[in-house]
Amino acid sequence: MDVLSSRILLRPADPQASQRFYRDVLGLAVYREFGPPEHPGVVFFLGQGLLEVSGGTADTGPGTTAIWLQVRDLRAEHERLAAQGVAIVREPRREFWGLDEMWIEDPDGVRIVLVEVPADHPLRRDQR
């Protein structure tokens, strides 16, 4: 798999409290914010990685944490993983935020989100 970037995803019960904890208590620097202003998702720098705190859930367990992997070719990874017998939790599709995503799980049920950033997505634009 040709991974271009990655991050850990947290879906806490209280996203705002968790965002305050990572930003204000731990002092992590903000890489970017996204989504609606009243409930933004926040991506923090985490050493050589990234931590995204967004959404929310009342659940506990492996479903509240995920691994986000940006890949070069989502369709190719879908075909390769399906051929190896990996259960595809959610087929590749374009999300309303403009990224192409597919979900799989590791043997312990930790969700792995495979993402391709389309050529016309704002993440591909030079922000300088």
PDB file of C-alpha atoms in Angstrom:
ATOM      1  CA  MET A   1       0.000   0.000   0.000  1.00  0.00           C
ATOM      2  CA  ASP A   2       1.342   3.416  -0.972  1.00  0.00           C
ATOM      3  CA  VAL A   3       0.370   5.598   2.048  1.00  0.00           C
ATOM      4  CA  LEU A   4       0.756   9.337   1.419  1.00  0.00           C
ATOM      5  CA  SER A   5      -0.298  10.610   4.854  1.00  0.00           C
ATOM      6  CA  SER A   6      -2.066   9.323   7.944  1.00  0.00           C
ATOM      7  CA  ARG A   7      -3.784  10.342  11.149  1.00  0.00           C
ATOM      8  CA  ILE A   8      -5.517   8.879  14.183  1.00  0.00           C
ATOM      9  CA  LEU A   9      -9.245   9.702  14.382  1.00  0.00           C
ATOM     10  CA  LEU A  10     -11.055  10.139  17.704  1.00  0.00           C
ATOM     11  CA  ARG A  11     -14.855  10.249  17.882  1.00  0.00           C
ATOM     12  CA  PRO A  12     -15.359  11.227  21.544  1.00  0.00           C
ATOM     13  CA  ALA A  13     -18.609  11.481  23.488  1.00  0.00           C
ATOM     14  CA  ASP A  14     -17.936  15.220  23.996  1.00  0.00           C
ATOM     15  CA  PRO A  15     -15.901  16.522  21.034  1.00  0.00           C
ATOM     16  CA  GLN A  16     -15.586  20.081  22.374  1.00  0.00           C
ATOM     17  CA  ALA A  17     -14.227  18.866  25.734  1.00  0.00           C
ATOM     18  CA  SER A  18     -11.751  16.586  23.980  1.00  0.00           C
ATOM     19  CA  GLN A  19     -10.672  19.370  21.617  1.00  0.00           C
ATOM     20  CA  ARG A  20     -10.102  21.689  24.598  1.00  0.00           C
ATOM     21  CA  PHE A  21      -8.089  18.944  26.325  1.00  0.00           C
ATOM     22  CA  TYR A  22      -5.776  18.325  23.371  1.00  0.00           C
ATOM     23  CA  ARG A  23      -5.451  22.045  22.515  1.00  0.00           C
ATOM     24  CA  ASP A  24      -5.465  23.766  25.909  1.00  0.00           C
ATOM     25  CA  VAL A  25      -4.264  21.126  28.386  1.00  0.00           C
ATOM     26  CA  LEU A  26      -1.778  19.151  26.283  1.00  0.00           C
ATOM     27  CA  GLY A  27      -0.948  22.199  24.178  1.00  0.00           C
ATOM     28  CA  LEU A  28      -1.056  20.494  20.774  1.00  0.00           C
ATOM     29  CA  ALA A  29      -0.811  22.884  17.828  1.00  0.00           C
ATOM     30  CA  VAL A  30      -3.771  23.008  15.430  1.00  0.00           C
ATOM     31  CA  TYR A  31      -3.031  21.850  11.884  1.00  0.00           C
ATOM     32  CA  ARG A  32      -6.501  22.662  10.529  1.00  0.00           C
ATOM     33  CA  GLU A  33     -10.172  23.039  11.405  1.00  0.00           C
ATOM     34  CA  PHE A  34     -13.030  21.943   9.161  1.00  0.00           C
ATOM     35  CA  GLY A  35     -16.786  21.556   9.135  1.00  0.00           C
ATOM     36  CA  PRO A  36     -19.487  23.816  10.523  1.00  0.00           C
ATOM     37  CA  PRO A  37     -18.305  26.646  12.805  1.00  0.00           C
ATOM     38  CA  GLU A  38     -20.626  25.531  15.639  1.00  0.00           C
ATOM     39  CA  HIS A  39     -19.149  21.980  15.675  1.00  0.00           C
ATOM     40  CA  PRO A  40     -15.795  22.037  13.875  1.00  0.00           C
ATOM     41  CA  GLY A  41     -13.511  19.077  13.569  1.00  0.00           C
ATOM     42  CA  VAL A  42      -9.950  19.838  14.620  1.00  0.00           C
ATOM     43  CA  VAL A  43      -6.764  18.180  13.390  1.00  0.00           C
ATOM     44  CA  PHE A  44      -3.773  18.554  15.702  1.00  0.00           C
ATOM     45  CA  PHE A  45      -0.085  18.069  15.034  1.00  0.00           C
ATOM     46  CA  LEU A  46       1.031  14.977  16.947  1.00  0.00           C
ATOM     47  CA  GLY A  47       4.799  14.787  16.568  1.00  0.00           C
ATOM     48  CA  GLN A  48       5.307  13.232  13.147  1.00  0.00           C
ATOM     49  CA  GLY A  49       1.613  12.331  12.921  1.00  0.00           C
ATOM     50  CA  LEU A  50      -1.788  13.950  13.128  1.00  0.00           C
ATOM     51  CA  LEU A  51      -4.706  13.538  15.543  1.00  0.00           C
ATOM     52  CA  GLU A  52      -8.228  14.413  14.374  1.00  0.00           C
ATOM     53  CA  VAL A  53     -10.908  15.029  17.022  1.00  0.00           C
ATOM     54  CA  SER A  54     -14.291  15.364  15.349  1.00  0.00           C
ATOM     55  CA  GLY A  55     -17.815  14.062  15.296  1.00  0.00           C
ATOM     56  CA  GLY A  56     -19.024  12.320  18.373  1.00  0.00           C
ATOM     57  CA  THR A  57     -20.432   9.075  19.643  1.00  0.00           C
ATOM     58  CA  ALA A  58     -22.144   7.632  22.680  1.00  0.00           C
ATOM     59  CA  ASP A  59     -20.418   4.314  21.987  1.00  0.00           C
ATOM     60  CA  THR A  60     -17.212   3.096  23.569  1.00  0.00           C
ATOM     61  CA  GLY A  61     -14.668   0.609  22.320  1.00  0.00           C
ATOM     62  CA  PRO A  62     -12.813   0.250  19.038  1.00  0.00           C
ATOM     63  CA  GLY A  63     -15.459   2.134  17.056  1.00  0.00           C
ATOM     64  CA  THR A  64     -14.469   5.444  18.672  1.00  0.00           C
ATOM     65  CA  THR A  65     -10.900   5.322  17.337  1.00  0.00           C
ATOM     66  CA  ALA A  66      -9.865   4.939  13.724  1.00  0.00           C
ATOM     67  CA  ILE A  67      -6.781   5.094  11.556  1.00  0.00           C
ATOM     68  CA  TRP A  68      -6.941   7.411   8.529  1.00  0.00           C
ATOM     69  CA  LEU A  69      -4.682   6.513   5.610  1.00  0.00           C
ATOM     70  CA  GLN A  70      -4.437   8.649   2.501  1.00  0.00           C
ATOM     71  CA  VAL A  71      -3.693   6.445  -0.491  1.00  0.00           C
ATOM     72  CA  ARG A  72      -2.751   7.263  -4.060  1.00  0.00           C
ATOM     73  CA  ASP A  73      -5.411   5.071  -5.756  1.00  0.00           C
ATOM     74  CA  LEU A  74      -8.475   4.076  -3.706  1.00  0.00           C
ATOM     75  CA  ARG A  75     -10.022   1.869  -6.412  1.00  0.00           C
ATOM     76  CA  ALA A  76      -6.781  -0.108  -6.775  1.00  0.00           C
ATOM     77  CA  GLU A  77      -6.585  -0.605  -2.987  1.00  0.00           C
ATOM     78  CA  HIS A  78     -10.240  -1.697  -2.932  1.00  0.00           C
ATOM     79  CA  GLU A  79      -9.549  -4.347  -5.570  1.00  0.00           C
ATOM     80  CA  ARG A  80      -6.308  -5.489  -3.914  1.00  0.00           C
ATOM     81  CA  LEU A  81      -7.781  -5.765  -0.409  1.00  0.00           C
ATOM     82  CA  ALA A  82     -10.993  -7.465  -1.586  1.00  0.00           C
ATOM     83  CA  ALA A  83      -8.889 -10.010  -3.522  1.00  0.00           C
ATOM     84  CA  GLN A  84      -7.044 -10.784  -0.271  1.00  0.00           C
ATOM     85  CA  GLY A  85     -10.336 -11.454   1.494  1.00  0.00           C
ATOM     86  CA  VAL A  86     -10.393  -8.269   3.575  1.00  0.00           C
ATOM     87  CA  ALA A  87     -13.970  -7.480   4.592  1.00  0.00           C
ATOM     88  CA  ILE A  88     -14.959  -4.098   3.177  1.00  0.00           C
ATOM     89  CA  VAL A  89     -17.083  -2.383   5.835  1.00  0.00           C
ATOM     90  CA  ARG A  90     -18.078   0.407   3.466  1.00  0.00           C
ATOM     91  CA  GLU A  91     -17.467   0.496  -0.274  1.00  0.00           C
ATOM     92  CA  PRO A  92     -15.564   3.433  -1.803  1.00  0.00           C
ATOM     93  CA  ARG A  93     -17.673   6.549  -2.256  1.00  0.00           C
ATOM     94  CA  ARG A  94     -17.408  10.329  -2.434  1.00  0.00           C
ATOM     95  CA  GLU A  95     -18.261  11.939   0.901  1.00  0.00           C
ATOM     96  CA  PHE A  96     -20.130  15.244   1.148  1.00  0.00           C
ATOM     97  CA  TRP A  97     -16.857  16.903   2.263  1.00  0.00           C
ATOM     98  CA  GLY A  98     -15.349  15.900  -1.087  1.00  0.00           C
ATOM     99  CA  LEU A  99     -12.996  13.043  -0.191  1.00  0.00           C
ATOM    100  CA  ASP A 100     -13.277   9.520  -1.599  1.00  0.00           C
ATOM    101  CA  GLU A 101     -13.348   7.026   1.298  1.00  0.00           C
ATOM    102  CA  MET A 102     -13.592   3.306   1.954  1.00  0.00           C
ATOM    103  CA  TRP A 103     -13.700   1.621   5.366  1.00  0.00           C
ATOM    104  CA  ILE A 104     -12.171  -1.644   6.515  1.00  0.00           C
ATOM    105  CA  GLU A 105     -11.431  -2.988  10.030  1.00  0.00           C
ATOM    106  CA  ASP A 106      -8.435  -4.639  11.604  1.00  0.00           C
ATOM    107  CA  PRO A 107      -8.851  -7.996  13.428  1.00  0.00           C
ATOM    108  CA  ASP A 108      -9.794  -6.173  16.658  1.00  0.00           C
ATOM    109  CA  GLY A 109     -12.480  -4.066  14.976  1.00  0.00           C
ATOM    110  CA  VAL A 110     -10.475  -0.839  14.746  1.00  0.00           C
ATOM    111  CA  ARG A 111     -11.778   1.061  11.732  1.00  0.00           C
ATOM    112  CA  ILE A 112      -9.275   1.938   9.024  1.00  0.00           C
ATOM    113  CA  VAL A 113     -10.414   4.696   6.690  1.00  0.00           C
ATOM    114  CA  LEU A 114      -8.697   4.651   3.302  1.00  0.00           C
ATOM    115  CA  VAL A 115      -8.913   8.056   1.631  1.00  0.00           C
ATOM    116  CA  GLU A 116      -8.092   9.435  -1.794  1.00  0.00           C
ATOM    117  CA  VAL A 117      -8.022  13.211  -2.193  1.00  0.00           C
ATOM    118  CA  PRO A 118      -9.539  14.078  -5.601  1.00  0.00           C
ATOM    119  CA  ALA A 119      -7.508  16.360  -7.870  1.00  0.00           C
ATOM    120  CA  ASP A 120     -10.022  19.225  -7.510  1.00  0.00           C
ATOM    121  CA  HIS A 121     -10.286  19.069  -3.677  1.00  0.00           C
ATOM    122  CA  PRO A 122      -9.136  22.136  -1.638  1.00  0.00           C
ATOM    123  CA  LEU A 123      -6.539  19.989   0.158  1.00  0.00           C
ATOM    124  CA  ARG A 124      -4.666  19.824  -3.151  1.00  0.00           C
ATOM    125  CA  ARG A 125      -4.587  23.597  -3.645  1.00  0.00           C
ATOM    126  CA  ASP A 126      -1.455  25.531  -2.833  1.00  0.00           C
ATOM    127  CA  GLN A 127      -2.524  27.795   0.065  1.00  0.00           C
ATOM    128  CA  ARG A 128       0.470  30.180  -0.219  1.00  0.00           C
TER     129      ARG A 128
END
